PDB file of C-alpha atoms and ligand atoms in Angstrom:
ATOM      1  CA  UNK P  18       5.945 -35.319  25.553  1.00  0.00           C
ATOM      2  CA  UNK P  19       5.991 -31.742  26.661  1.00  0.00           C
ATOM      3  CA  UNK P  20       3.714 -29.253  26.425  1.00  0.00           C
ATOM      4  CA  UNK P  21       2.253 -26.751  23.053  1.00  0.00           C
ATOM      5  CA  UNK P  22       3.417 -24.103  23.258  1.00  0.00           C
ATOM      6  CA  UNK P  23       1.137 -21.168  21.043  1.00  0.00           C
ATOM      7  CA  UNK P  24       3.139 -18.433  19.699  1.00  0.00           C
ATOM      8  CA  UNK P  25       0.907 -15.806  17.843  1.00  0.00           C
ATOM      9  CA  UNK P  26       3.254 -13.891  15.649  1.00  0.00           C
ATOM     10  CA  UNK P  27       1.904 -10.260  16.157  1.00  0.00           C
ATOM     11  CA  UNK P  28       2.381  -6.571  15.212  1.00  0.00           C
ATOM     12  CA  UNK P  29      -0.825  -4.170  14.388  1.00  0.00           C
ATOM     13  CA  UNK P  30       1.905  -3.446  10.794  1.00  0.00           C
ATOM     14  CA  UNK P  31       2.146  -4.822   7.925  1.00  0.00           C
ATOM     15  CA  UNK P  32       5.002  -5.626   6.383  1.00  0.00           C
ATOM     16  CA  UNK P  33       7.366  -5.387   9.132  1.00  0.00           C
ATOM     17  CA  UNK P  34       8.470  -9.450   8.870  1.00  0.00           C
ATOM     18  CA  UNK P  35       5.793 -11.620  10.773  1.00  0.00           C
ATOM     19  CA  UNK P  36       5.675 -13.809   7.921  1.00  0.00           C
ATOM     20  CA  UNK P  37       9.227 -14.297   7.348  1.00  0.00           C
ATOM     21  CA  UNK P  38       9.658 -15.494  10.732  1.00  0.00           C
ATOM     22  CA  UNK P  39       7.104 -17.218  11.152  1.00  0.00           C
ATOM     23  CA  UNK P  40       8.631 -19.026   8.218  1.00  0.00           C
ATOM     24  CA  UNK P  41      12.578 -19.226   9.236  1.00  0.00           C
ATOM     25  CA  UNK P  42      12.077 -19.402  12.666  1.00  0.00           C
ATOM     26  CA  UNK P  43       9.597 -22.291  12.879  1.00  0.00           C
ATOM     27  CA  UNK P  44      12.902 -23.927  10.454  1.00  0.00           C
ATOM     28  CA  UNK P  45      15.061 -23.208  13.068  1.00  0.00           C
ATOM     29  CA  UNK P  46      12.643 -24.149  15.742  1.00  0.00           C
ATOM     30  CA  UNK P  47      12.021 -27.925  13.388  1.00  0.00           C
ATOM     31  CA  UNK P  48      15.909 -28.038  12.859  1.00  0.00           C
ATOM     32  CA  UNK P  49      16.853 -28.370  16.678  1.00  0.00           C
ATOM     33  CA  UNK P  50      13.670 -30.364  17.186  1.00  0.00           C
ATOM     34  CA  UNK P  51      10.916 -29.330  18.057  1.00  0.00           C
ATOM     35  CA  UNK P  52       7.544 -30.590  15.944  1.00  0.00           C
ATOM     36  CA  UNK P  53       6.696 -27.600  14.558  1.00  0.00           C
ATOM     37  CA  UNK P  54       3.286 -26.963  13.093  1.00  0.00           C
ATOM     38  CA  UNK P  55       2.121 -23.073  11.355  1.00  0.00           C
ATOM     39  CA  UNK P  56      -1.313 -21.963  11.321  1.00  0.00           C
ATOM     40  CA  UNK P  57      -1.581 -19.764   7.855  1.00  0.00           C
ATOM     41  CA  UNK P  58      -3.860 -17.257   8.138  1.00  0.00           C
ATOM     42  CA  UNK P  59      -2.446 -14.597   5.850  1.00  0.00           C
ATOM     43  CA  UNK P  60      -5.385 -14.870   2.451  1.00  0.00           C
ATOM     44  CA  UNK P  61      -2.311 -13.823   0.211  1.00  0.00           C
ATOM     45  CA  UNK P  62      -0.951 -17.234   1.478  1.00  0.00           C
ATOM     46  CA  UNK P  63       2.826 -16.488   2.085  1.00  0.00           C
ATOM     47  CA  UNK P  64       3.486 -18.833   4.773  1.00  0.00           C
ATOM     48  CA  UNK P  65       2.344 -21.609   2.620  1.00  0.00           C
ATOM     49  CA  UNK P  66       4.204 -20.716  -0.659  1.00  0.00           C
ATOM     50  CA  UNK P  67       7.632 -20.645   1.861  1.00  0.00           C
ATOM     51  CA  UNK P  68       7.305 -23.918   3.680  1.00  0.00           C
ATOM     52  CA  UNK P  69       7.206 -25.594  -0.169  1.00  0.00           C
ATOM     53  CA  UNK P  70       3.290 -25.952  -0.286  1.00  0.00           C
ATOM     54  CA  UNK P  71       1.902 -25.237  -3.482  1.00  0.00           C
ATOM     55  CA  UNK P  72      -1.505 -23.152  -4.031  1.00  0.00           C
ATOM     56  CA  UNK P  73      -2.580 -26.584  -5.659  1.00  0.00           C
ATOM     57  CA  UNK P  74      -1.392 -28.629  -2.709  1.00  0.00           C
ATOM     58  CA  UNK P  75      -3.730 -26.900  -0.422  1.00  0.00           C
ATOM     59  CA  UNK P  76      -6.042 -29.280   0.145  1.00  0.00           C
ATOM     60  CA  UNK P  77      -7.304 -27.627   3.314  1.00  0.00           C
ATOM     61  CA  UNK P  78      -6.725 -24.660   5.006  1.00  0.00           C
ATOM     62  CA  UNK P  79      -7.182 -22.193   7.393  1.00  0.00           C
ATOM     63  CA  UNK P  80     -10.567 -21.032   6.302  1.00  0.00           C
ATOM     64  CA  UNK P  81     -11.809 -24.533   6.643  1.00  0.00           C
ATOM     65  CA  UNK P  82     -11.009 -24.144  10.170  1.00  0.00           C
ATOM     66  CA  UNK P  83     -12.250 -21.316  10.803  1.00  0.00           C
ATOM     67  CA  UNK P  84     -15.736 -22.418   9.324  1.00  0.00           C
ATOM     68  CA  UNK P  85     -15.666 -24.914  11.629  1.00  0.00           C
ATOM     69  CA  UNK P  86     -15.227 -27.645   8.903  1.00  0.00           C
ATOM     70  CA  UNK P  87     -12.295 -28.916   9.812  1.00  0.00           C
ATOM     71  CA  UNK P  88     -10.402 -29.213  12.604  1.00  0.00           C
ATOM     72  CA  UNK P  89      -6.621 -28.033  13.480  1.00  0.00           C
ATOM     73  CA  UNK P  90      -4.975 -31.634  12.979  1.00  0.00           C
ATOM     74  CA  UNK P  91      -6.999 -33.152   9.808  1.00  0.00           C
ATOM     75  CA  UNK P  92      -5.920 -29.599   8.276  1.00  0.00           C
ATOM     76  CA  UNK P  93      -1.634 -29.508   8.867  1.00  0.00           C
ATOM     77  CA  UNK P  94       0.246 -30.788   5.761  1.00  0.00           C
ATOM     78  CA  UNK P  95       3.848 -31.574   5.631  1.00  0.00           C
ATOM     79  CA  UNK P  96       6.679 -29.064   4.656  1.00  0.00           C
ATOM     80  CA  UNK P  97       9.469 -29.454   2.501  1.00  0.00           C
ATOM     81  CA  UNK P  98      10.888 -29.378   5.480  1.00  0.00           C
ATOM     82  CA  UNK P  99      11.039 -32.234   8.197  1.00  0.00           C
ATOM     83  CA  UNK P 100       9.380 -31.880  11.521  1.00  0.00           C
ATOM     84  CA  UNK P 101       7.348 -29.370   9.716  1.00  0.00           C
ATOM     85  CA  UNK P 102       3.826 -29.260   8.935  1.00  0.00           C
ATOM     86  CA  UNK P 103       1.399 -26.079   8.371  1.00  0.00           C
ATOM     87  CA  UNK P 104      -1.976 -24.740   8.494  1.00  0.00           C
ATOM     88  CA  UNK P 105      -1.949 -23.895   4.695  1.00  0.00           C
ATOM     89  CA  UNK P 106      -4.063 -20.929   4.012  1.00  0.00           C
ATOM     90  CA  UNK P 107      -5.479 -19.228   0.595  1.00  0.00           C
ATOM     91  CA  UNK P 108      -8.302 -16.463  -1.061  1.00  0.00           C
ATOM     92  CA  UNK P 109     -10.786 -17.766   0.561  1.00  0.00           C
ATOM     93  CA  UNK P 110     -10.424 -16.128   3.415  1.00  0.00           C
ATOM     94  CA  UNK P 111     -11.262 -12.687   1.688  1.00  0.00           C
ATOM     95  CA  UNK P 112     -14.734 -14.570   1.802  1.00  0.00           C
ATOM     96  CA  UNK P 113     -14.484 -15.502   5.335  1.00  0.00           C
ATOM     97  CA  UNK P 114     -16.032 -12.862   6.824  1.00  0.00           C
ATOM     98  CA  UNK P 115     -19.720 -13.090   4.953  1.00  0.00           C
ATOM     99  CA  UNK P 116     -19.437 -17.162   5.232  1.00  0.00           C
ATOM    100  CA  UNK P 117     -19.738 -16.440   8.931  1.00  0.00           C
ATOM    101  CA  UNK P 118     -21.423 -13.320   9.094  1.00  0.00           C
ATOM    102  CA  UNK P 119     -24.986 -15.320  10.716  1.00  0.00           C
ATOM    103  CA  UNK P 120     -23.269 -17.360  12.851  1.00  0.00           C
ATOM    104  CA  UNK P 121     -22.979 -16.130  17.000  1.00  0.00           C
ATOM    105  CA  UNK P 122     -19.783 -15.949  18.624  1.00  0.00           C
ATOM    106  CA  UNK P 123     -17.358 -15.837  15.106  1.00  0.00           C
ATOM    107  CA  UNK P 124     -15.070 -13.644  16.577  1.00  0.00           C
ATOM    108  CA  UNK P 125     -13.862 -16.687  18.575  1.00  0.00           C
ATOM    109  CA  UNK P 126     -13.191 -19.525  16.113  1.00  0.00           C
ATOM    110  CA  UNK P 127      -9.718 -19.595  16.046  1.00  0.00           C
ATOM    111  CA  UNK P 128      -9.731 -19.779  19.664  1.00  0.00           C
ATOM    112  CA  UNK P 129     -11.904 -22.439  19.500  1.00  0.00           C
ATOM    113  CA  UNK P 130     -10.405 -24.779  17.230  1.00  0.00           C
ATOM    114  CA  UNK P 131      -7.052 -24.156  18.597  1.00  0.00           C
ATOM    115  CA  UNK P 132      -8.479 -25.168  22.155  1.00  0.00           C
ATOM    116  CA  UNK P 133     -10.004 -28.199  20.599  1.00  0.00           C
ATOM    117  CA  UNK P 134      -6.302 -29.184  19.489  1.00  0.00           C
ATOM    118  CA  UNK P 135      -5.244 -28.721  23.053  1.00  0.00           C
ATOM    119  CA  UNK P 136      -8.195 -31.196  24.085  1.00  0.00           C
ATOM    120  CA  UNK P 137      -6.800 -33.543  21.089  1.00  0.00           C
ATOM    121  CA  UNK P 138      -3.552 -33.301  22.304  1.00  0.00           C
ATOM    122  CA  UNK P 139      -4.100 -34.628  25.744  1.00  0.00           C
ATOM    123  CA  UNK P 140      -6.493 -38.045  24.449  1.00  0.00           C
ATOM    124  CA  UNK P 141      -4.482 -38.458  21.414  1.00  0.00           C
ATOM    125  CA  UNK P 142      -1.134 -36.983  21.289  1.00  0.00           C
ATOM    126  CA  UNK P 143       0.360 -39.705  18.305  1.00  0.00           C
ATOM    127  CA  UNK P 144      -1.929 -37.108  16.262  1.00  0.00           C
ATOM    128  CA  UNK P 145      -1.883 -34.252  17.524  1.00  0.00           C
ATOM    129  CA  UNK P 146       2.186 -34.709  17.515  1.00  0.00           C
ATOM    130  CA  UNK P 147       2.745 -30.780  17.792  1.00  0.00           C
ATOM    131  CA  UNK P 148       5.320 -28.641  20.837  1.00  0.00           C
ATOM    132  CA  UNK P 149       5.137 -25.585  19.035  1.00  0.00           C
ATOM    133  CA  UNK P 150       2.727 -23.960  17.481  1.00  0.00           C
ATOM    134  CA  UNK P 151       3.206 -20.460  15.209  1.00  0.00           C
ATOM    135  CA  UNK P 152      -0.088 -18.219  14.290  1.00  0.00           C
ATOM    136  CA  UNK P 153       0.942 -16.043  11.131  1.00  0.00           C
ATOM    137  CA  UNK P 154      -1.646 -13.428  10.848  1.00  0.00           C
ATOM    138  CA  UNK P 155      -3.052 -11.566  13.361  1.00  0.00           C
ATOM    139  CA  UNK P 156      -2.960  -7.941  12.396  1.00  0.00           C
ATOM    140  CA  UNK P 157      -4.345  -6.545  15.385  1.00  0.00           C
ATOM    141  CA  UNK P 158      -3.999  -5.212  18.183  1.00  0.00           C
ATOM    142  CA  UNK P 159      -2.605  -7.251  20.899  1.00  0.00           C
ATOM    143  CA  UNK P 160      -6.341  -6.569  22.717  1.00  0.00           C
ATOM    144  CA  UNK P 161      -7.724  -7.870  20.011  1.00  0.00           C
ATOM    145  CA  UNK P 162      -6.178 -10.812  19.451  1.00  0.00           C
ATOM    146  CA  UNK P 163      -6.140 -11.571  23.531  1.00  0.00           C
ATOM    147  CA  UNK P 164      -9.915 -10.693  23.429  1.00  0.00           C
ATOM    148  CA  UNK P 165     -10.183 -13.723  20.768  1.00  0.00           C
ATOM    149  CA  UNK P 166      -7.571 -15.773  20.993  1.00  0.00           C
ATOM    150  CA  UNK P 167      -7.202 -16.241  25.258  1.00  0.00           C
ATOM    151  CA  UNK P 168      -7.718 -14.040  28.219  1.00  0.00           C
ATOM    152  CA  UNK P 169      -4.542 -15.611  29.412  1.00  0.00           C
ATOM    153  CA  UNK P 170      -2.504 -14.924  26.828  1.00  0.00           C
ATOM    154  CA  UNK P 171       0.606 -13.447  27.157  1.00  0.00           C
ATOM    155  CA  UNK P 172       3.809 -11.262  25.252  1.00  0.00           C
ATOM    156  CA  UNK P 173       6.197 -14.266  25.230  1.00  0.00           C
ATOM    157  CA  UNK P 174       9.333 -12.121  23.625  1.00  0.00           C
ATOM    158  CA  UNK P 175       9.747  -8.859  21.707  1.00  0.00           C
ATOM    159  CA  UNK P 176      11.513  -9.555  18.537  1.00  0.00           C
ATOM    160  CA  UNK P 177      13.645  -6.909  16.556  1.00  0.00           C
ATOM    161  CA  UNK P 178      13.393  -8.156  12.247  1.00  0.00           C
ATOM    162  CA  UNK P 179      15.650  -6.381   9.780  1.00  0.00           C
ATOM    163  CA  UNK P 180      17.800  -5.214  11.700  1.00  0.00           C
ATOM    164  CA  UNK P 181      20.546  -2.637   9.660  1.00  0.00           C
ATOM    165  CA  UNK P 182      23.456  -2.134  11.867  1.00  0.00           C
ATOM    166  CA  UNK P 183      24.621   0.526   9.510  1.00  0.00           C
ATOM    167  CA  UNK P 184      22.274   3.642  10.212  1.00  0.00           C
ATOM    168  CA  UNK P 185      21.231   5.036  13.006  1.00  0.00           C
ATOM    169  CA  UNK P 186      17.718   5.350  13.212  1.00  0.00           C
ATOM    170  CA  UNK P 187      17.928   0.831  13.119  1.00  0.00           C
ATOM    171  CA  UNK P 188      20.313   1.057  15.711  1.00  0.00           C
ATOM    172  CA  UNK P 189      17.537   4.172  17.623  1.00  0.00           C
ATOM    173  CA  UNK P 190      14.112   1.550  17.018  1.00  0.00           C
ATOM    174  CA  UNK P 191      16.513  -1.154  18.457  1.00  0.00           C
ATOM    175  CA  UNK P 192      17.316   0.405  21.421  1.00  0.00           C
ATOM    176  CA  UNK P 193      13.974   2.034  22.636  1.00  0.00           C
ATOM    177  CA  UNK P 194      11.805  -0.749  21.844  1.00  0.00           C
ATOM    178  CA  UNK P 195      14.750  -2.046  24.535  1.00  0.00           C
ATOM    179  CA  UNK P 196      14.164   0.146  26.669  1.00  0.00           C
ATOM    180  CA  UNK P 197      10.367   0.410  26.553  1.00  0.00           C
ATOM    181  CA  UNK P 198      10.092  -3.596  26.494  1.00  0.00           C
ATOM    182  CA  UNK P 199      13.728  -4.761  28.629  1.00  0.00           C
ATOM    183  CA  UNK P 200      14.348  -8.019  29.348  1.00  0.00           C
ATOM    184  CA  UNK P 201      11.562  -8.952  27.019  1.00  0.00           C
ATOM    185  CA  UNK P 202      13.429  -8.073  24.210  1.00  0.00           C
ATOM    186  CA  UNK P 203      15.830 -10.814  22.325  1.00  0.00           C
ATOM    187  CA  UNK P 204      18.970 -10.723  22.102  1.00  0.00           C
ATOM    188  CA  UNK P 205      19.290 -12.087  18.798  1.00  0.00           C
ATOM    189  CA  UNK P 206      18.237  -9.001  16.174  1.00  0.00           C
ATOM    190  CA  UNK P 207      17.245 -10.405  12.766  1.00  0.00           C
ATOM    191  CA  UNK P 208      19.539  -8.253   9.998  1.00  0.00           C
ATOM    192  CA  UNK P 209      18.613  -6.887   7.453  1.00  0.00           C
ATOM    193  CA  UNK P 210      19.652  -9.236   4.415  1.00  0.00           C
ATOM    194  CA  UNK P 211      19.098 -10.260   1.317  1.00  0.00           C
ATOM    195  CA  UNK P 212      18.855 -13.670   0.888  1.00  0.00           C
ATOM    196  CA  UNK P 213      16.023 -13.696   3.515  1.00  0.00           C
ATOM    197  CA  UNK P 214      14.023 -11.744   1.069  1.00  0.00           C
ATOM    198  CA  UNK P 215      15.090 -14.039  -2.160  1.00  0.00           C
ATOM    199  CA  UNK P 216      14.098 -16.737  -0.761  1.00  0.00           C
ATOM    200  CA  UNK P 217       9.763 -16.945  -0.183  1.00  0.00           C
ATOM    201  CA  UNK P 218      10.290 -16.549  -4.530  1.00  0.00           C
ATOM    202  CA  UNK P 219      12.415 -20.132  -4.033  1.00  0.00           C
ATOM    203  CA  UNK P 220       9.593 -21.517  -1.703  1.00  0.00           C
ATOM    204  CA  UNK P 221      12.416 -22.555   0.773  1.00  0.00           C
ATOM    205  CA  UNK P 222      12.981 -21.155   4.019  1.00  0.00           C
ATOM    206  CA  UNK P 223      16.242 -19.778   4.575  1.00  0.00           C
ATOM    207  CA  UNK P 224      18.000 -22.444   6.238  1.00  0.00           C
ATOM    208  CA  UNK P 225      17.363 -24.722   3.024  1.00  0.00           C
ATOM    209  CA  UNK P 226      17.855 -21.075   0.574  1.00  0.00           C
ATOM    210  CA  UNK P 227      21.283 -20.398   2.377  1.00  0.00           C
ATOM    211  CA  UNK P 228      22.515 -22.034   5.496  1.00  0.00           C
ATOM    212  CA  UNK P 229      24.999 -19.645   5.961  1.00  0.00           C
ATOM    213  CA  UNK P 230      23.462 -16.475   5.444  1.00  0.00           C
ATOM    214  CA  UNK P 231      23.753 -13.347   8.545  1.00  0.00           C
ATOM    215  CA  UNK P 232      19.295 -14.108   8.052  1.00  0.00           C
ATOM    216  CA  UNK P 233      20.359 -17.922   8.636  1.00  0.00           C
ATOM    217  CA  UNK P 234      21.931 -17.711  11.218  1.00  0.00           C
ATOM    218  CA  UNK P 235      19.984 -15.642  13.454  1.00  0.00           C
ATOM    219  CA  UNK P 236      16.757 -17.266  12.738  1.00  0.00           C
ATOM    220  CA  UNK P 237      18.923 -20.368  14.236  1.00  0.00           C
ATOM    221  CA  UNK P 238      20.085 -17.965  16.788  1.00  0.00           C
ATOM    222  CA  UNK P 239      16.405 -17.362  17.264  1.00  0.00           C
ATOM    223  CA  UNK P 240      15.287 -19.995  18.114  1.00  0.00           C
ATOM    224  CA  UNK P 241      17.405 -21.517  20.969  1.00  0.00           C
ATOM    225  CA  UNK P 242      16.864 -18.597  23.228  1.00  0.00           C
ATOM    226  CA  UNK P 243      13.070 -19.383  22.978  1.00  0.00           C
ATOM    227  CA  UNK P 244      13.597 -22.798  23.872  1.00  0.00           C
ATOM    228  CA  UNK P 245      16.191 -20.991  26.822  1.00  0.00           C
ATOM    229  CA  UNK P 246      13.061 -19.291  27.689  1.00  0.00           C
ATOM    230  CA  UNK P 247      10.576 -21.594  27.670  1.00  0.00           C
ATOM    231  CA  UNK P 248      12.573 -23.881  30.011  1.00  0.00           C
ATOM    232  CA  UNK P 249      12.885 -21.028  31.939  1.00  0.00           C
ATOM    233  CA  UNK P 250       9.073 -19.713  32.227  1.00  0.00           C
ATOM    234  CA  UNK P 251       8.761 -23.599  33.175  1.00  0.00           C
ATOM    235  CA  UNK P 252      11.297 -24.294  35.563  1.00  0.00           C
ATOM    236  CA  UNK P 253       9.614 -21.031  36.930  1.00  0.00           C
TER     237      UNK P 253
HETATM  238  P1  LIG F 309       4.628  -9.677   7.562  1.00  0.00           P
HETATM  239  O1  LIG F 309       4.083 -10.838   7.431  1.00  0.00           O
HETATM  240  O2  LIG F 309       4.828  -8.376   8.523  1.00  0.00           O
HETATM  241  O3  LIG F 309       3.681  -8.148   6.328  1.00  0.00           O
HETATM  242  P2  LIG F 309       6.710  -9.901   5.492  1.00  0.00           P
HETATM  243  O4  LIG F 309       7.209 -11.351   6.874  1.00  0.00           O
HETATM  244  O5  LIG F 309       5.920 -10.313   4.466  1.00  0.00           O
HETATM  245  O6  LIG F 309       6.013  -9.095   7.186  1.00  0.00           O
HETATM  246  O7  LIG F 309       7.841  -9.381   5.126  1.00  0.00           O
HETATM  247  C1  LIG F 309       7.347  -8.313   4.289  1.00  0.00           C
HETATM  248  C2  LIG F 309       9.094  -7.345   3.228  1.00  0.00           C
HETATM  249  O8  LIG F 309      10.003  -7.912   4.200  1.00  0.00           O
HETATM  250  C3  LIG F 309       9.052  -8.829   2.351  1.00  0.00           C
HETATM  251  O9  LIG F 309       8.548  -9.040   0.687  1.00  0.00           O
HETATM  252  C4  LIG F 309       9.751  -9.869   3.153  1.00  0.00           C
HETATM  253  O10 LIG F 309      10.564 -10.831   2.112  1.00  0.00           O
HETATM  254  C5  LIG F 309      11.002  -8.817   3.421  1.00  0.00           C
HETATM  255  N1  LIG F 309      11.450  -9.023   4.441  1.00  0.00           N
HETATM  256  C6  LIG F 309      11.151  -9.514   5.625  1.00  0.00           C
HETATM  257  N2  LIG F 309      12.272  -9.609   6.612  1.00  0.00           N
HETATM  258  C7  LIG F 309      13.124  -9.876   5.576  1.00  0.00           C
HETATM  259  C8  LIG F 309      14.388  -9.590   5.871  1.00  0.00           C
HETATM  260  N3  LIG F 309      15.086  -9.695   7.574  1.00  0.00           N
HETATM  261  N4  LIG F 309      15.533  -8.890   5.564  1.00  0.00           N
HETATM  262  C9  LIG F 309      15.437  -8.556   4.562  1.00  0.00           C
HETATM  263  N5  LIG F 309      13.913  -9.042   3.972  1.00  0.00           N
HETATM  264  C10 LIG F 309      13.093  -9.039   4.626  1.00  0.00           C
HETATM  265 MG1  LIG F 310       2.174 -11.346   6.335  1.00  0.00          MG
END
């Protein structure tokens, strides 16, 4: 059994493609043989909708996990993608802060839940059959995530999203990001592609919505790059 990797899809900005990446990278990783769990932490539940888990089909949510009422593996539900599960989210999350107001350690609920899942996988691998957990979304700086999730958290890689090769601005941004982050930046850039934006309203990841479109192919390429990098990290 390969060890479980926890990747947070993070950026301090909204609207930059985090949820889209969680959905489509998760699907692409599953398609190339990984067992993937997405943790939807957005009260809008867009990642849940995007993998075909309707609002009525979310009996246990990430709210229950963060409130300490359910474990991650109990809350996980299957999606329409084979080998891809999700802990769905709904608007309950909006009330989380007030629900936990009086509780100590409320900032560490996510860390505790993930730690418990890792321990559970060690003890009962069959019950927690995941190789990747993708967390969407932490609209905080890396430092905040580090503090609440795991002090040992590291940047696994940087993904350029919504890239538009026709615009000078996009090219400039890509060049700047590569100059700053160097080899951390994946070669694969996710292109701005209208099919990618359409897919969620069909309740489907892009690979199921339009396999041949540039966005689909880019997420598949990104997934293989991530697996490659993981291999190298493990070998090092
Ligand atoms: P975030 O989770 O960072 O707030 P989203 O993933 O929800 O961002 O993306 C914001 C908007 O941009 C959504 O409407 C989404 O469909 C669209 N979008 C994301 N990635 C792409 C892309 N590669 N091409 C076109 N539209 C995209
Ligand atoms: Mg989002």
